Tab-separated table of C-alpha atoms in Angstrom:
chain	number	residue	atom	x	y	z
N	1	UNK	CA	-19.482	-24.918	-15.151
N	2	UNK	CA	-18.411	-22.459	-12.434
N	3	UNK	CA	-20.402	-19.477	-11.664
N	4	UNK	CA	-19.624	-16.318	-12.099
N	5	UNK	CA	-17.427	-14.668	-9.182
N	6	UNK	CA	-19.660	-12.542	-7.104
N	7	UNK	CA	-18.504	-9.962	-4.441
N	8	UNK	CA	-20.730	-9.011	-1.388
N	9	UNK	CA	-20.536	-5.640	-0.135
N	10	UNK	CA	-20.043	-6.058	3.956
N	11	UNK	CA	-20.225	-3.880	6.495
N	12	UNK	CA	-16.510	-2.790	8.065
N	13	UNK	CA	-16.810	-5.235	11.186
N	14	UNK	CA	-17.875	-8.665	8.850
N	15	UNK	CA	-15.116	-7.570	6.961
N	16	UNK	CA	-13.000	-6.691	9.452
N	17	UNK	CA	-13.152	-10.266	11.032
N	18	UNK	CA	-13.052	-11.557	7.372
N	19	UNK	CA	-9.341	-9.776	7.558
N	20	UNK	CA	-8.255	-11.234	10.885
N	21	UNK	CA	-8.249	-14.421	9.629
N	22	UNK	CA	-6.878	-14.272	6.308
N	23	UNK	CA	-3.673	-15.882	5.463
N	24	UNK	CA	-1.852	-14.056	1.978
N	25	UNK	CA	0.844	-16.708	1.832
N	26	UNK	CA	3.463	-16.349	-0.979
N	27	UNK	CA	0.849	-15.109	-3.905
N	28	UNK	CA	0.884	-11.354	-3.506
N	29	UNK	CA	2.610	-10.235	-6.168
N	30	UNK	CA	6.163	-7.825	-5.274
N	31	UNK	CA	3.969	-6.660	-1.871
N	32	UNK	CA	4.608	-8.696	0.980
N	33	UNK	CA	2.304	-10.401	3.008
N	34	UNK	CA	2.255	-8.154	5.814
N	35	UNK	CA	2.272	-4.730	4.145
N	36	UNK	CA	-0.755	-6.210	2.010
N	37	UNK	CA	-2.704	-6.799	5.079
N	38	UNK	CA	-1.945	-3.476	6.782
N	39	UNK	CA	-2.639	-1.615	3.614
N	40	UNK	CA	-6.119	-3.142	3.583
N	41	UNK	CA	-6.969	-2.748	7.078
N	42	UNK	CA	-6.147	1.048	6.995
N	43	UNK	CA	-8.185	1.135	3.658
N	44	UNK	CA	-10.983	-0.320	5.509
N	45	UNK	CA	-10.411	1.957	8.393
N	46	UNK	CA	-11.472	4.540	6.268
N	47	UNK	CA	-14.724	3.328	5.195
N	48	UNK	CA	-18.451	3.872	6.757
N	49	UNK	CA	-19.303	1.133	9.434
N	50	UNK	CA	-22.150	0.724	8.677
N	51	UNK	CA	-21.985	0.365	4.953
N	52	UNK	CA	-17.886	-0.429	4.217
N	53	UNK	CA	-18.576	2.096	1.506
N	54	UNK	CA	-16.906	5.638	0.863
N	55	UNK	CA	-13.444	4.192	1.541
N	56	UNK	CA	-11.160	6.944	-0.543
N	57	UNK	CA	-8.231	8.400	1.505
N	58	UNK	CA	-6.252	8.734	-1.813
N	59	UNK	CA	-3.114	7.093	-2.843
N	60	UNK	CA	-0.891	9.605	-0.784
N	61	UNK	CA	-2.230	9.783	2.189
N	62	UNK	CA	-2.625	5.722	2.334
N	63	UNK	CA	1.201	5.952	1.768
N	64	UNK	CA	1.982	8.727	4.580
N	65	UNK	CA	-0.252	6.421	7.059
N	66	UNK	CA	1.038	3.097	6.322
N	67	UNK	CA	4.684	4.333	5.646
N	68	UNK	CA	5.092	3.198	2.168
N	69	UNK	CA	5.383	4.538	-1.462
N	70	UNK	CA	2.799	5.013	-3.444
N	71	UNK	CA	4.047	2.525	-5.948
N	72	UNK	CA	3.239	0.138	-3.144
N	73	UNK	CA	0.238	1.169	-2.320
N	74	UNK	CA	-0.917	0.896	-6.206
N	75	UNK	CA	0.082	-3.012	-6.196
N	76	UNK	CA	-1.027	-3.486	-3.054
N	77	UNK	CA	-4.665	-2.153	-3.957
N	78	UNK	CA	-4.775	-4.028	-7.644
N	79	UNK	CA	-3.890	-6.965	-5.731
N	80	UNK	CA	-7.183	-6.551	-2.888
N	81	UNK	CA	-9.245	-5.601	-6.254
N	82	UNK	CA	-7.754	-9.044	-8.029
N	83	UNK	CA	-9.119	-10.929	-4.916
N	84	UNK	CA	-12.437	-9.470	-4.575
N	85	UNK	CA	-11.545	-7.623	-0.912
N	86	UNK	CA	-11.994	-4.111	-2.505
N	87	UNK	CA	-13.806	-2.913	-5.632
N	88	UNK	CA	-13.695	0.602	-7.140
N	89	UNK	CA	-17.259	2.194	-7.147
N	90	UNK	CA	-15.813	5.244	-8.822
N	91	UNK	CA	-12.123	5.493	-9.954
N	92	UNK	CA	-10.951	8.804	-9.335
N	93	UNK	CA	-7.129	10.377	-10.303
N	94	UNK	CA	-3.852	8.547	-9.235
N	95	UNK	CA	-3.264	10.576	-6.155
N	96	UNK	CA	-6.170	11.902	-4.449
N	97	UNK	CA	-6.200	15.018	-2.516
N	98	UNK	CA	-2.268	15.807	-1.919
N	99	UNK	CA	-2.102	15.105	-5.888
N	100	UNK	CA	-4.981	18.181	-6.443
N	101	UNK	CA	-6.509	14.767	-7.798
N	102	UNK	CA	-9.539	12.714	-6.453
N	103	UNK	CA	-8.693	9.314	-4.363
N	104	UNK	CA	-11.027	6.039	-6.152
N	105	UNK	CA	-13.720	5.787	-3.938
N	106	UNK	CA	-13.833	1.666	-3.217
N	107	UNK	CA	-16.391	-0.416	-1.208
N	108	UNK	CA	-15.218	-2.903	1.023
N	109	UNK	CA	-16.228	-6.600	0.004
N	110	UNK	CA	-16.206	-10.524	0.227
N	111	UNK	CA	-15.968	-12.332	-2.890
N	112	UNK	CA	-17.549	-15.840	-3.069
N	113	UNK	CA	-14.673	-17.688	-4.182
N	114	UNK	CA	-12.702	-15.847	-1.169
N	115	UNK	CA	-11.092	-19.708	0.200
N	116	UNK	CA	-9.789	-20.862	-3.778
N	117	UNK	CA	-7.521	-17.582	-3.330
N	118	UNK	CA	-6.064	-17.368	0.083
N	119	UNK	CA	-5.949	-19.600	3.474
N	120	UNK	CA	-8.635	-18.513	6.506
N	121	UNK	CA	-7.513	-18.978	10.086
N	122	UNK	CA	-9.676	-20.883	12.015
N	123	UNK	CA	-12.898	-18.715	13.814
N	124	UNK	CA	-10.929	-19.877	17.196
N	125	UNK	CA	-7.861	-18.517	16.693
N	126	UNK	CA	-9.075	-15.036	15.570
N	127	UNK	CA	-11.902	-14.206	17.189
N	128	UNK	CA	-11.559	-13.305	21.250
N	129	UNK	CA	-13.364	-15.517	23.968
N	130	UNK	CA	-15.874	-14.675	25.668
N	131	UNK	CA	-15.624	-13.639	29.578
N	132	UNK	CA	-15.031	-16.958	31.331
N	133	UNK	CA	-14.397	-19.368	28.769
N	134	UNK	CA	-10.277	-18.688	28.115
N	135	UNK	CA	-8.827	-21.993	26.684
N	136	UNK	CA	-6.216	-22.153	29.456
N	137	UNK	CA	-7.584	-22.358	32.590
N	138	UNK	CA	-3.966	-22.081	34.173
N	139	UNK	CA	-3.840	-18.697	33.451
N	140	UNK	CA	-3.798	-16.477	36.846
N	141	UNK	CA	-5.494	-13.176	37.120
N	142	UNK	CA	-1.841	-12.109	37.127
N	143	UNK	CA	-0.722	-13.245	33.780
N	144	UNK	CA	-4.040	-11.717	32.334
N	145	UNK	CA	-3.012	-8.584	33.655
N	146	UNK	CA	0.454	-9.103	32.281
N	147	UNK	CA	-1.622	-9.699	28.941
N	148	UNK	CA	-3.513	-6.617	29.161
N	149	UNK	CA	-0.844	-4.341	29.758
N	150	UNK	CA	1.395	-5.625	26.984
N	151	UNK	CA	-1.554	-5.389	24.785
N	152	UNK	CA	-1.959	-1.561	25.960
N	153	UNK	CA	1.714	-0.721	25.320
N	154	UNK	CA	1.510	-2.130	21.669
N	155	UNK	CA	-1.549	-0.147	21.542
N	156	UNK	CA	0.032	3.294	22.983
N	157	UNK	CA	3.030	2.839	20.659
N	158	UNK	CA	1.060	2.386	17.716
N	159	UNK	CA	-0.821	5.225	18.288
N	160	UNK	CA	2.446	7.398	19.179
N	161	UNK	CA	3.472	5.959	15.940
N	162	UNK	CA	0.586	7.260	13.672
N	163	UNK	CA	0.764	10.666	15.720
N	164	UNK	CA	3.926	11.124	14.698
N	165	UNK	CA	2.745	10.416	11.108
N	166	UNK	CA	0.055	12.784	10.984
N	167	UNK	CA	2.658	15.472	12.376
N	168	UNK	CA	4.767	15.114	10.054
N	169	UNK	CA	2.542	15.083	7.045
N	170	UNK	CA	1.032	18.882	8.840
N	171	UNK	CA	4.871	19.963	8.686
N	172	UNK	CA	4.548	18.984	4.731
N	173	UNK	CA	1.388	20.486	4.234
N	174	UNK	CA	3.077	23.673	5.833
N	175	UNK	CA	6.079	23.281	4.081
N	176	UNK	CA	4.178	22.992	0.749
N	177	UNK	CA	2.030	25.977	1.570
């Protein structure tokens, strides 16, 4: 007999690092892979470090962030429920505060049956090396730069990217006022 399906609440780093190295394959449902994962990393970005608890940024303003519809966000959020990455501690109205509603206040979690549901990366591809022990030696102090500063540009375009978001969700708050 199996035993009963039992989620752990984590703080938002274990989780986090849980995230990194999940694989969704084909089995999620109309939302792809991708937009699954980036939906539940903002989710978690929302939640307390220390706890992973108190995630509700509301339905909307998921949407706004990520650049989705809300439809998407809804599947997207039954689908990290179904696997035991998320679970409501208090549902609250479809669209939180843009709606005049209440967003569902979830916690984040780790189910114990995580592996029968989707593929893990291995720890060494996801996790970062410690200072000194890169798995290709070959690599010049020149190519790490190289590295770094594409890494910083992806960074600084990202973040241009949710600026831009946030501005133009104030222009619709204005708007609506």
């Amino acid at each position: 007999m199996t035993e009963p399906r039992k989620l752990q609440g984590v703080d938002y780093f274990q989780w986090l690092r849980i995230m990194r190295r999940i694989q969704f394959g084909k089995n999620t449902g109309d939302t792809s892979a991708p937009m699954l994962k980036n939906i539940a990393l903002i989710l978690g970005s929302y939640a307390d470090v220390k706890t992973g608890e108190r995630a509700y940024p509301g339905i909307t303003r998921l949407a706004h962030v990520v650049a989705t519809t809300p439809r998407t966000v809804i599947r997207a959020l039954g689908h990290l429920e179904k696997l035991g990455l998320i679970e409501a501690v208090r549902r609250g109205s479809t669209y939180g505060v843009y709606g005049q509603g209440k967003g569902t206040n979830y916690r984040l979690t780790i189910p114990s049956d995580l592996e029968e549901h989707v593929t893990l990366l291995p720890l060494h591809i996801t996790e970062q090396d410690p200072i000194g022990t890169h798995p290709h030696p070959r690599t010049t102090p020149t190519t790490q730069i190289t590295e770094a500063t594409t890494h910083i540009k992806t960074i600084a375009d990202q973040l241009q990217h949710l600026a831009q978001t946030l501005n133009n969700i104030t222009q619709q708050d204005q708007n609506n006022s």
